[in-house]
Short mmCIF file of C-alpha atoms and ligand atoms in Angstrom, two decimals:
data_model
loop_
_atom_site.label_atom_id
_atom_site.label_comp_id
_atom_site.label_asym_id
_atom_site.label_seq_id
_atom_site.Cartn_x
_atom_site.Cartn_y
_atom_site.Cartn_z
CA MET V 10 0.02 -0.01 0.00
CA PHE V 11 2.77 2.39 1.02
CA LYS V 12 4.55 1.63 -2.28
CA ARG V 13 1.32 2.34 -4.10
CA ILE V 14 0.90 5.68 -2.39
CA LEU V 15 4.52 6.54 -3.08
CA PHE V 16 4.00 5.62 -6.71
CA VAL V 17 0.91 7.80 -6.98
CA CYS V 18 2.76 10.66 -5.28
CA LEU V 19 5.65 10.28 -7.68
CA LEU V 20 3.28 10.34 -10.62
CA GLY V 21 1.76 13.52 -9.15
CA VAL V 22 5.18 15.13 -8.82
CA LEU V 23 6.04 14.11 -12.40
CA ASN V 24 2.76 15.57 -13.69
CA THR V 25 3.40 18.77 -11.85
CA VAL V 26 6.90 18.93 -13.30
CA THR V 27 5.48 18.33 -16.76
CA ALA V 28 2.86 21.00 -16.21
CA GLN V 29 5.57 23.48 -15.29
CA THR V 30 7.09 23.56 -18.76
CA PRO V 31 5.56 25.86 -21.41
CA THR V 32 2.38 24.54 -22.95
CA ASP V 33 1.68 27.33 -25.39
CA TYR V 34 3.85 26.27 -28.33
CA LEU V 35 2.21 26.06 -31.79
CA SER V 36 -0.09 23.02 -31.86
CA ALA V 37 0.60 19.77 -33.73
CA ASP V 38 -2.47 20.65 -35.82
CA PHE V 39 -0.93 23.92 -36.89
CA HIS V 40 2.20 22.17 -38.22
CA LYS V 41 0.13 19.43 -39.83
CA ASN V 42 -2.01 22.00 -41.59
CA ARG V 43 1.12 23.82 -42.84
CA ARG V 44 2.40 20.56 -44.33
CA GLU V 45 -0.95 19.98 -46.00
CA VAL V 46 -0.86 23.46 -47.54
CA LEU V 47 2.69 22.87 -48.81
CA ARG V 48 1.75 19.45 -50.17
CA SER V 49 -1.21 20.96 -52.03
CA LYS V 50 1.24 23.24 -53.86
CA MET V 51 3.60 20.47 -54.86
CA PRO V 52 3.30 19.04 -58.39
CA LYS V 53 2.61 15.28 -58.95
CA ASN V 54 5.34 12.79 -58.14
CA SER V 55 7.50 15.21 -56.22
CA VAL V 56 9.12 15.16 -52.82
CA THR V 57 10.22 17.92 -50.47
CA ILE V 58 13.18 17.43 -48.14
CA VAL V 59 13.75 19.84 -45.23
CA PHE V 60 16.69 19.50 -42.88
CA ALA V 61 16.76 20.60 -39.27
CA ASN V 62 19.58 22.89 -38.18
CA PRO V 63 22.84 21.32 -36.97
CA ILE V 64 24.47 22.09 -33.63
CA ARG V 65 27.08 24.81 -34.12
CA ASN V 66 30.25 24.89 -32.06
CA ARG V 67 31.17 27.94 -29.96
CA ALA V 68 34.56 26.81 -28.65
CA ASN V 69 36.13 23.54 -27.59
CA ASP V 70 33.34 21.41 -26.08
CA VAL V 71 30.82 24.27 -25.77
CA ASP V 72 28.23 24.69 -28.46
CA TYR V 73 26.01 27.65 -29.34
CA VAL V 74 22.45 27.49 -27.95
CA PHE V 75 20.59 25.44 -30.48
CA HIS V 76 18.07 27.25 -32.65
CA GLN V 77 15.83 25.30 -35.07
CA ASP V 78 15.69 26.13 -38.74
CA PRO V 79 12.48 28.21 -39.00
CA ASN V 80 11.09 26.42 -42.12
CA PHE V 81 11.69 23.08 -40.46
CA TYR V 82 10.03 24.25 -37.26
CA TYR V 83 7.07 25.72 -39.11
CA LEU V 84 6.45 22.39 -40.86
CA THR V 85 7.13 20.04 -37.96
CA GLY V 86 7.21 21.64 -34.53
CA TYR V 87 10.33 19.56 -33.78
CA ARG V 88 12.79 21.52 -31.63
CA GLU V 89 15.88 19.30 -31.73
CA PRO V 90 18.81 19.20 -34.15
CA ASN V 91 19.81 16.39 -36.55
CA ALA V 92 16.46 15.57 -38.12
CA VAL V 93 14.98 15.58 -41.60
CA LEU V 94 11.45 15.83 -42.97
CA VAL V 95 10.49 13.99 -46.11
CA LEU V 96 7.15 15.12 -47.57
CA PHE V 97 5.66 13.32 -50.55
CA SER V 98 3.10 14.79 -52.96
CA GLU V 99 1.13 11.52 -52.96
CA ASN V 100 0.70 8.53 -50.71
CA GLN V 101 3.57 6.03 -50.75
CA THR V 102 3.19 2.35 -49.81
CA ASP V 103 5.69 0.41 -47.67
CA ASP V 104 6.52 -3.34 -47.90
CA LYS V 105 3.64 -4.21 -45.64
CA GLY V 106 1.12 -2.29 -47.69
CA ASN V 107 0.84 0.64 -45.26
CA THR V 108 0.44 4.05 -46.84
CA TYR V 109 2.07 7.25 -45.71
CA ASN V 110 2.76 10.66 -47.22
CA GLU V 111 5.46 12.00 -44.90
CA ILE V 112 8.24 10.78 -42.66
CA LEU V 113 10.00 12.65 -39.86
CA TYR V 114 13.45 11.28 -39.10
CA VAL V 115 14.47 12.35 -35.59
CA GLN V 116 17.29 12.01 -33.08
CA LYS V 117 17.09 8.57 -31.54
CA ASN V 118 16.59 8.17 -27.82
CA ASP V 119 19.96 7.80 -26.09
CA PRO V 120 20.00 7.70 -22.26
CA ARG V 121 23.61 8.77 -22.01
CA ALA V 122 23.22 11.78 -24.33
CA GLU V 123 19.94 12.64 -22.65
CA LEU V 124 21.59 12.60 -19.20
CA TRP V 125 23.95 15.40 -20.35
CA ASN V 126 21.82 17.41 -22.79
CA GLY V 127 18.19 16.79 -21.87
CA LYS V 128 15.36 14.63 -22.97
CA ARG V 129 14.80 13.81 -26.61
CA LEU V 130 11.36 13.40 -28.12
CA GLY V 131 12.36 10.18 -29.94
CA ILE V 132 10.10 8.23 -32.26
CA GLU V 133 7.24 7.72 -29.82
CA GLY V 134 7.23 11.33 -28.66
CA THR V 135 7.28 12.53 -32.25
CA LYS V 136 4.26 10.42 -33.05
CA LYS V 137 2.38 11.33 -29.88
CA GLU V 138 3.19 14.99 -29.49
CA LEU V 139 3.77 16.11 -33.03
CA GLY V 140 1.15 13.84 -34.62
CA PHE V 141 3.35 12.16 -37.21
CA LYS V 142 2.04 8.80 -38.38
CA VAL V 143 5.53 7.75 -39.46
CA ALA V 144 8.56 8.71 -37.42
CA LYS V 145 11.94 7.03 -37.63
CA ASN V 146 15.44 7.43 -36.29
CA ALA V 147 17.65 9.75 -38.29
CA GLU V 148 20.05 6.86 -38.73
CA ASP V 149 17.38 5.19 -40.85
CA PHE V 150 17.54 8.06 -43.27
CA ILE V 151 21.06 6.95 -44.02
CA SER V 152 20.26 3.22 -44.28
CA ASP V 153 16.70 3.38 -45.78
CA GLU V 154 16.31 2.74 -49.50
CA LEU V 155 15.11 6.10 -50.55
CA ASN V 156 15.15 6.28 -54.28
CA PHE V 157 15.05 9.99 -54.91
CA LYS V 158 15.79 9.58 -58.60
CA ASN V 159 12.31 8.12 -59.08
CA PHE V 160 10.69 11.47 -58.45
CA ASP V 161 10.10 13.96 -61.20
CA GLN V 162 11.04 16.79 -58.90
CA ILE V 163 12.88 17.07 -55.54
CA PHE V 164 12.47 20.32 -53.65
CA ILE V 165 15.16 21.40 -51.20
CA GLU V 166 16.46 24.63 -49.79
CA LYS V 167 19.96 25.84 -50.67
CA PHE V 168 22.32 24.17 -48.24
CA LYS V 169 23.90 26.47 -45.71
CA ASP V 170 27.22 24.68 -45.89
CA ASP V 171 28.06 25.12 -42.23
CA TYR V 172 27.52 21.55 -41.19
CA ARG V 173 30.38 20.00 -39.30
CA ASN V 174 31.08 16.46 -38.41
CA SER V 175 31.53 16.33 -34.67
CA GLU V 176 31.27 12.55 -34.80
CA ARG V 177 29.20 12.66 -31.60
CA ASN V 178 26.55 10.60 -33.32
CA LYS V 179 26.25 8.83 -36.62
CA ALA V 180 23.37 10.88 -37.94
CA GLU V 181 24.19 14.56 -37.65
CA VAL V 182 22.83 16.98 -40.22
CA TYR V 183 26.28 16.68 -41.81
CA ASP V 184 25.67 12.95 -42.44
CA LEU V 185 22.02 13.42 -43.42
CA VAL V 186 22.87 16.04 -46.00
CA ASN V 187 25.71 13.93 -47.39
CA THR V 188 23.35 10.95 -47.59
CA PHE V 189 20.82 13.03 -49.52
CA LYS V 190 23.47 14.31 -51.85
CA SER V 191 24.74 10.87 -52.76
CA LYS V 192 21.28 9.25 -53.02
CA SER V 193 19.86 12.01 -55.22
CA GLY V 194 22.86 12.67 -57.45
CA TYR V 195 22.97 16.23 -56.25
CA ASN V 196 25.36 18.35 -58.31
CA PRO V 197 25.67 21.94 -57.16
CA SER V 198 27.20 23.11 -60.42
CA SER V 199 23.96 22.24 -62.22
CA PHE V 200 22.24 25.16 -60.46
CA LEU V 201 22.60 28.47 -62.23
CA SER V 202 21.63 31.58 -60.26
CA LYS V 203 19.11 33.87 -61.93
CA GLU V 204 21.83 36.40 -62.74
CA LYS V 205 24.20 33.80 -64.20
CA LYS V 206 21.36 32.21 -66.22
CA TYR V 207 20.72 35.63 -67.75
CA VAL V 208 24.33 36.01 -68.86
CA TYR V 209 24.48 32.40 -70.17
CA GLU V 210 21.30 33.12 -72.21
CA LEU V 211 23.00 36.23 -73.61
CA ILE V 212 26.07 34.25 -74.62
CA LYS V 213 23.88 31.62 -76.25
CA SER V 214 21.72 34.06 -78.25
CA THR V 215 24.25 36.72 -79.27
CA PRO V 216 25.97 36.16 -82.67
CA VAL V 217 29.67 35.83 -81.96
CA GLU V 218 30.33 38.84 -84.21
CA ASN V 219 28.66 40.95 -81.50
CA SER V 220 30.40 39.20 -78.56
CA ALA V 221 32.21 42.39 -77.51
CA ASN V 222 28.93 43.67 -76.09
CA VAL V 223 28.38 40.58 -74.07
CA ALA V 224 32.02 40.60 -72.87
CA GLN V 225 31.44 44.15 -71.64
CA ILE V 226 28.30 43.07 -69.76
CA ILE V 227 30.25 40.24 -68.14
CA GLY V 228 32.95 42.72 -67.09
CA LYS V 229 30.33 44.88 -65.47
CA ALA V 230 28.51 41.93 -63.88
CA ILE V 231 31.73 40.89 -62.17
CA THR V 232 31.77 44.08 -60.17
CA TYR V 233 28.34 43.13 -58.68
CA TYR V 234 28.88 39.37 -58.56
CA PRO V 235 32.61 38.72 -57.90
CA SER V 236 31.99 34.92 -57.93
CA PHE V 237 31.46 35.19 -61.72
CA LYS V 238 35.28 35.50 -61.87
CA ARG V 239 35.54 31.83 -60.87
CA ASP V 240 33.22 30.69 -63.67
CA LYS V 241 35.49 29.20 -66.33
CA LEU V 242 32.87 29.49 -69.05
CA LEU V 243 32.12 33.14 -68.45
CA MET V 244 35.79 34.14 -68.23
CA GLY V 245 36.76 31.92 -71.14
CA TYR V 246 34.14 33.55 -73.33
CA LYS V 247 35.07 37.07 -72.16
CA ASN V 248 38.78 36.55 -72.90
CA ALA V 249 38.44 34.41 -76.07
CA THR V 250 40.59 35.90 -78.80
CA ASN V 251 38.83 34.41 -81.87
CA ASN V 252 35.33 33.54 -83.02
CA LYS V 253 36.06 29.83 -83.18
CA LEU V 254 36.83 29.78 -79.47
CA LYS V 255 33.83 31.96 -78.75
CA LYS V 256 31.54 29.54 -80.63
CA GLU V 257 32.88 26.69 -78.49
CA PHE V 258 31.98 28.59 -75.33
CA GLN V 259 28.58 29.41 -76.84
CA GLN V 260 27.90 25.72 -77.31
CA LYS V 261 29.04 24.97 -73.77
CA ALA V 262 26.66 27.64 -72.49
CA GLU V 263 23.79 26.06 -74.43
CA LEU V 264 24.65 22.61 -73.00
CA LYS V 265 24.73 24.00 -69.53
CA LEU V 266 21.33 25.71 -69.98
CA ASN V 267 19.83 22.46 -71.19
CA GLU V 268 21.21 20.40 -68.30
CA LYS V 269 18.35 18.70 -66.51
CA SER V 270 18.23 17.93 -62.85
CA ASN V 271 15.18 16.85 -60.85
CA ILE V 272 16.46 18.89 -57.89
CA ASP V 273 14.97 22.36 -57.53
CA ILE V 274 16.33 24.91 -54.99
CA GLN V 275 13.82 27.74 -55.72
CA PHE V 276 10.36 26.22 -55.35
CA LEU V 277 10.54 25.46 -51.63
CA SER V 278 11.85 28.81 -50.53
CA THR V 279 9.20 30.65 -52.63
CA ARG V 280 6.31 28.48 -51.29
CA MET V 281 7.57 28.89 -47.71
CA ALA V 282 7.74 32.66 -48.20
CA GLU V 283 4.14 32.73 -49.51
CA MET V 284 2.92 30.73 -46.52
CA ARG V 285 4.99 32.35 -43.76
CA GLU V 286 4.30 35.94 -44.79
CA ILE V 287 0.62 35.59 -43.81
CA LYS V 288 0.28 34.91 -40.05
CA THR V 289 -2.45 32.55 -38.84
CA PRO V 290 -4.42 33.39 -35.63
CA GLU V 291 -2.33 30.82 -33.72
CA GLU V 292 0.88 32.49 -34.82
CA MET V 293 -0.49 35.96 -34.04
CA LYS V 294 -1.02 35.01 -30.42
CA LEU V 295 2.69 34.22 -29.97
CA LEU V 296 3.99 37.00 -32.13
CA THR V 297 1.79 39.60 -30.38
CA LYS V 298 3.10 38.34 -27.09
CA ALA V 299 6.73 38.64 -28.19
CA ILE V 300 6.02 42.19 -29.36
CA ARG V 301 4.23 43.27 -26.21
CA ILE V 302 7.02 41.84 -24.05
CA SER V 303 9.59 43.80 -26.08
CA ALA V 304 7.56 47.05 -25.85
CA ILE V 305 7.24 46.60 -22.08
CA GLY V 306 11.03 46.05 -21.93
CA GLN V 307 11.41 49.48 -23.59
CA VAL V 308 9.00 51.04 -21.06
CA GLU V 309 10.87 49.59 -18.06
CA MET V 310 14.14 50.73 -19.53
CA MET V 311 12.83 54.26 -20.08
CA LYS V 312 12.02 54.42 -16.37
CA ALA V 313 15.31 52.84 -15.26
CA MET V 314 17.69 54.81 -17.56
CA LYS V 315 20.55 56.73 -15.92
CA SER V 316 23.54 58.48 -17.48
CA GLU V 317 25.89 56.31 -15.38
CA MET V 318 24.63 53.10 -16.96
CA SER V 319 26.64 51.03 -19.45
CA GLU V 320 25.23 49.76 -22.72
CA THR V 321 25.67 46.21 -21.38
CA GLU V 322 23.47 46.98 -18.32
CA ILE V 323 20.80 48.53 -20.51
CA GLN V 324 20.80 45.40 -22.68
CA GLY V 325 20.49 43.28 -19.53
CA ILE V 326 17.46 45.15 -18.25
CA HIS V 327 15.54 44.57 -21.51
CA GLU V 328 16.52 40.93 -21.56
CA PHE V 329 15.60 40.49 -17.89
CA VAL V 330 12.10 41.71 -18.70
CA TYR V 331 11.93 39.17 -21.56
CA LYS V 332 12.97 36.33 -19.30
CA LYS V 333 10.52 37.46 -16.60
CA TYR V 334 7.75 36.86 -19.13
CA GLY V 335 9.18 33.44 -19.99
CA ALA V 336 10.55 34.43 -23.40
CA GLU V 337 13.17 31.83 -24.15
CA TYR V 338 15.63 34.03 -26.01
CA GLU V 339 16.24 37.13 -28.06
CA GLY V 340 15.31 37.01 -31.74
CA TYR V 341 18.61 38.56 -32.74
CA PRO V 342 21.63 39.98 -30.91
CA SER V 343 20.49 43.01 -28.96
CA ILE V 344 21.61 46.40 -30.22
CA VAL V 345 22.25 49.11 -27.64
CA GLY V 346 24.23 52.01 -29.00
CA ALA V 347 24.85 55.35 -27.26
CA GLY V 348 25.64 58.42 -29.36
CA ASN V 349 27.93 57.62 -32.27
CA ASN V 350 27.63 53.88 -31.62
CA GLY V 351 23.99 54.14 -32.75
CA CYS V 352 25.29 54.95 -36.24
CA ILE V 353 26.49 51.36 -36.61
CA LEU V 354 23.28 49.76 -37.81
CA HIS V 355 23.82 46.34 -36.30
CA TYR V 356 26.03 47.38 -33.35
CA ILE V 357 26.13 44.46 -30.97
CA GLU V 358 29.27 45.03 -28.95
CA ASN V 359 27.24 47.13 -26.47
CA ASN V 360 30.38 47.79 -24.48
CA LYS V 361 30.39 51.49 -23.80
CA THR V 362 30.81 51.77 -20.07
CA LYS V 363 28.82 55.00 -19.62
CA VAL V 364 26.04 56.44 -21.79
CA ASN V 365 26.44 59.95 -20.39
CA ASN V 366 24.07 62.50 -21.94
CA GLU V 367 23.79 60.85 -25.27
CA LEU V 368 20.88 59.42 -27.20
CA VAL V 369 20.68 55.69 -26.65
CA LEU V 370 19.40 53.63 -29.58
CA MET V 371 17.88 50.38 -28.29
CA ASP V 372 16.87 47.82 -30.94
CA LEU V 373 15.82 44.59 -29.27
CA GLY V 374 13.28 41.81 -29.70
CA ALA V 375 12.12 39.03 -27.41
CA GLU V 376 11.69 35.59 -28.92
CA TYR V 377 8.61 33.93 -27.56
CA ARG V 378 7.95 30.29 -28.54
CA GLY V 379 10.00 30.89 -31.63
CA TYR V 380 8.37 34.18 -32.74
CA THR V 381 10.44 37.32 -32.58
CA ALA V 382 9.63 40.97 -32.17
CA ASP V 383 11.81 43.78 -33.49
CA VAL V 384 11.29 47.06 -31.66
CA THR V 385 13.51 50.13 -31.46
CA ARG V 386 13.31 53.16 -29.26
CA THR V 387 15.84 55.97 -29.05
CA ILE V 388 15.89 57.94 -25.83
CA PRO V 389 18.04 60.61 -24.16
CA ALA V 390 20.14 59.04 -21.39
CA ASN V 391 19.55 62.00 -19.09
CA GLY V 392 15.75 62.04 -19.60
CA LYS V 393 15.52 65.22 -21.72
CA PHE V 394 16.11 65.59 -25.49
CA SER V 395 18.53 68.39 -26.42
CA PRO V 396 17.23 70.77 -29.13
CA GLU V 397 19.39 69.00 -31.78
CA GLN V 398 18.35 65.51 -30.63
CA LYS V 399 14.73 66.59 -30.61
CA ALA V 400 14.93 68.08 -34.13
CA ILE V 401 16.36 64.83 -35.62
CA TYR V 402 13.98 62.67 -33.53
CA ASN V 403 10.91 64.47 -34.71
CA ILE V 404 11.84 64.05 -38.39
CA VAL V 405 12.23 60.29 -37.89
CA LEU V 406 8.96 60.13 -35.99
CA LYS V 407 7.15 62.02 -38.80
CA ALA V 408 8.76 59.69 -41.39
CA GLN V 409 7.67 56.66 -39.40
CA ASN V 410 4.09 57.91 -39.09
CA ALA V 411 3.99 58.52 -42.87
CA GLY V 412 5.31 55.01 -43.45
CA ILE V 413 2.83 53.36 -41.05
CA ALA V 414 -0.07 55.25 -42.66
CA VAL V 415 0.45 53.51 -46.01
CA SER V 416 1.03 50.07 -44.52
CA LYS V 417 -2.33 48.73 -45.65
CA ALA V 418 -3.56 45.75 -47.66
CA GLY V 419 -3.33 46.51 -51.39
CA ASN V 420 -0.42 48.94 -51.12
CA GLN V 421 3.06 47.94 -52.30
CA PHE V 422 5.71 46.80 -49.89
CA TRP V 423 8.04 49.65 -50.96
CA GLN V 424 5.51 52.40 -50.17
CA PRO V 425 6.38 52.96 -46.46
CA GLY V 426 10.05 53.33 -47.47
CA GLN V 427 9.19 55.82 -50.16
CA GLU V 428 7.10 57.91 -47.78
CA ALA V 429 9.68 57.83 -45.05
CA LYS V 430 12.53 58.75 -47.40
CA GLN V 431 10.65 61.84 -48.62
CA VAL V 432 10.00 63.08 -45.11
CA ILE V 433 13.61 62.43 -44.02
CA ASN V 434 15.12 64.20 -47.03
CA GLN V 435 12.88 67.22 -46.58
CA GLY V 436 13.69 67.30 -42.85
CA LEU V 437 17.46 67.09 -43.43
CA LEU V 438 17.17 69.87 -46.03
CA ASP V 439 15.19 72.06 -43.67
CA LEU V 440 17.90 71.67 -41.01
CA GLY V 441 20.67 72.39 -43.58
CA ILE V 442 22.21 68.97 -43.12
CA ILE V 443 21.85 68.30 -46.86
CA LYS V 444 21.95 71.05 -49.45
CA SER V 445 19.31 69.79 -51.93
CA LEU V 446 16.69 67.08 -52.16
CA ASP V 447 18.72 65.36 -54.85
CA GLU V 448 21.87 65.19 -52.74
CA LYS V 449 23.10 61.60 -52.35
CA HIS V 450 23.71 60.90 -48.69
CA MET V 451 24.15 58.07 -46.22
CA TYR V 452 22.11 59.47 -43.32
CA PHE V 453 19.35 56.90 -43.95
CA PRO V 454 21.20 53.95 -45.46
CA HIS V 455 18.80 51.08 -44.84
CA GLY V 456 15.39 49.78 -45.86
CA THR V 457 12.24 50.70 -43.92
CA SER V 458 10.28 47.46 -43.64
CA HIS V 459 10.60 43.71 -43.42
CA HIS V 460 8.36 40.88 -42.27
CA ILE V 461 8.79 39.46 -38.79
CA GLY V 462 7.85 36.00 -37.54
CA LEU V 463 9.94 32.97 -36.79
CA ASP V 464 12.81 34.98 -38.29
CA VAL V 465 13.46 38.59 -37.46
CA HIS V 466 13.83 39.14 -41.16
CA ASP V 467 11.02 36.76 -42.05
CA PRO V 468 10.67 35.51 -45.64
CA GLY V 469 8.08 37.07 -47.87
CA THR V 470 7.37 37.79 -51.48
CA TYR V 471 7.60 41.55 -51.04
CA GLY V 472 4.85 42.45 -53.49
CA LYS V 473 1.56 43.87 -52.28
CA PHE V 474 0.62 44.08 -48.65
CA GLN V 475 -1.95 41.51 -47.60
CA GLU V 476 -4.11 41.25 -44.50
CA ASN V 477 -2.38 39.50 -41.53
CA MET V 478 1.15 40.30 -42.56
CA VAL V 479 3.22 41.74 -39.74
CA ILE V 480 6.00 44.12 -40.78
CA THR V 481 8.36 46.61 -39.25
CA VAL V 482 8.33 50.30 -40.07
CA GLU V 483 11.75 51.56 -39.00
CA PRO V 484 13.16 54.75 -40.56
CA GLY V 485 16.26 56.30 -39.07
CA ILE V 486 18.73 59.13 -39.29
CA TYR V 487 22.37 58.49 -38.47
CA ILE V 488 24.95 61.31 -38.40
CA PRO V 489 28.36 59.82 -37.63
CA GLU V 490 31.16 61.98 -36.30
CA GLY V 491 33.04 63.60 -39.17
CA SER V 492 29.93 63.96 -41.40
CA LYS V 493 29.84 66.87 -43.85
CA CYS V 494 27.48 69.00 -41.79
CA ASP V 495 27.54 71.28 -38.77
CA LYS V 496 29.38 69.53 -35.86
CA LYS V 497 26.41 70.02 -33.59
CA TRP V 498 24.68 67.09 -35.37
CA TRP V 499 27.57 64.70 -35.04
CA GLY V 500 27.01 61.52 -33.06
CA ILE V 501 23.17 61.74 -33.26
CA ALA V 502 21.56 58.47 -34.31
CA VAL V 503 17.82 57.86 -34.16
CA ARG V 504 15.84 54.82 -35.26
CA ILE V 505 12.22 54.24 -34.30
CA GLU V 506 10.91 50.81 -35.13
CA ASP V 507 7.40 49.41 -34.59
CA ASP V 508 5.75 46.14 -35.52
CA ILE V 509 2.64 46.71 -37.62
CA LEU V 510 -0.22 44.37 -38.38
CA ILE V 511 -1.53 44.87 -41.95
CA THR V 512 -5.29 45.08 -42.20
CA LYS V 513 -7.71 46.36 -44.86
CA ASP V 514 -8.09 49.58 -42.96
CA THR V 515 -6.08 51.30 -40.23
CA PRO V 516 -2.69 49.64 -39.58
CA VAL V 517 -2.42 48.24 -36.06
CA ASN V 518 0.72 49.17 -34.15
CA LEU V 519 1.38 46.11 -32.02
CA SER V 520 4.28 47.72 -30.15
CA ASN V 521 2.48 50.94 -29.21
CA GLU V 522 2.87 50.23 -25.50
CA ALA V 523 6.30 51.79 -25.77
CA PRO V 524 5.97 55.61 -26.01
CA ARG V 525 7.14 57.21 -29.25
CA THR V 526 6.68 60.99 -28.98
CA VAL V 527 9.25 63.24 -27.31
CA LYS V 528 6.67 64.27 -24.70
CA ALA V 529 5.55 60.75 -23.91
CA ILE V 530 9.10 59.45 -23.67
CA GLU V 531 10.23 62.30 -21.35
CA GLU V 532 7.16 61.71 -19.17
CA MET V 533 7.86 57.99 -18.96
CA MET V 534 11.53 58.62 -18.13
CA ALA V 535 10.51 60.88 -15.25
CA LYS V 536 8.74 57.94 -13.58
CA LYS V 537 10.34 55.97 -10.82
CA SER V 538 11.73 52.54 -11.56
CA VAL V 539 11.86 49.69 -9.06
CA LEU V 540 15.33 49.04 -10.46
CA ASN V 541 16.48 52.33 -8.81
CA ASP V 542 16.53 50.38 -5.56
CA PHE V 543 18.30 47.41 -6.98
CA VAL V 544 21.81 48.14 -5.72
CA LEU V 545 24.55 45.54 -5.84
CA PRO V 546 27.69 45.48 -3.73
CA SER V 547 30.63 47.36 -5.17
CA LEU V 548 33.45 45.10 -6.33
CA ASP V 549 36.14 47.77 -6.19
N1 LIG F 11 16.96 44.50 -35.57
C1 LIG F 11 17.30 44.38 -36.92
C2 LIG F 11 16.43 45.18 -37.79
O1 LIG F 11 15.87 46.14 -37.33
O2 LIG F 11 16.19 44.84 -38.90
MN1 MN F 12 13.91 45.55 -38.18
MN1 MN F 13 15.39 46.22 -35.29
#
């Protein structure tokens, strides 16, 4: 009896422990539905192969924190490395007559590895929790008879080429990719980029008597695509000294253009972009949470800011708020740049020891159950904008408002950028920082909008806005020291970035909990922060 009670108690404890891990990940049904949608887009007799991310090494026996490949996660929900999804357009039949249209190959259960690095889902967990009818060990992907050559088309993503063989297990992504390559007859040189294809077509279709024109185009193309220099055919044609030689290269170009492979590296990324750019209600819940957490991080930081703080401490306060809400990570390395450091667009050193009286640009995003926000606020370290800081800030704010206003279904993706650019150029002209509206300058050197989602720069087709897209609108003005303008502007960098839900009507600013106007920011900064009382012992 006592044993029985103990057993029941243990079960209770285990249940409680299980209940204490997050339960709000995307559902198995979500991932299943995404696979169905992808399958419905695949032509007959085709197969899609998606690889999980590998583990990447940091140094010696320490690895970077694992992050799943977003496409793989979107389609499977599997959060471990060293796995591969095989998705068939139609039902397949195994030796026993069972039918299936997808297989997820996963890390096999291994008590020793699990003792050190945590539990693995394994085959049974994958079936039960992720709802896969057929799950196998990744090692089976290597040994299974998978005859890829039988399919009319094989869809894969371009390999990232950073797989390493740690030899910790026999089925790392490194081995899975190599297996795929040998079983499918993968030949990377059979893929021509769009740009190269264009030049090959030109070579093929231009009479050799006019080859000088094409040679000139190749010369110019090399400045944009330096890798063209390594293409023997292009360089051979460009440098050929007689028409006979040129004709030979022309024939080679034709042969290359006619080469057939059943492996396609475009289809999958385009289909994934079409799917991922529109957020489902289930995704919106998580994404909205990531955004709200990030906006609240900005609010808390506004209250806590002091001139004595370091960029590192400011980063820590945002990230502490994220963790307090249970966000597992940051969606990208946090950017905290005071003064001139803010002019470095992706400044991640964050190592200035004192922010003094400068503007502090804070571009950070919480990652919540895989979904990442991307929110930037720029605030004066001492709580009050100087006249110069305010002048630049208000131009960026006006530009952002103009950009947000046109972020509506039916408009083009480039419209917010166009609106913002106009406002910024006019503002810089009014302040005498540029001398004419046509002046080429680098004070706003980046794009204004991108999708967010499982990636901070989420894939998309970048055509017209559609309902339920979530984009950033993030204009900025950056005036590095030494710029060709009055010194009083030097070292001012402002970016304001919000996450906007596209609807048919008014755009919804999902990060509007963080104040944006000069007045609202100064008011927020005047508030007391609980962190004022958080004093640690001095180590000096
Ligand atoms: N945080 C990177 C970006 O704003 O795109
Ligand atoms: Mn951004
Ligand atoms: Mn950003």
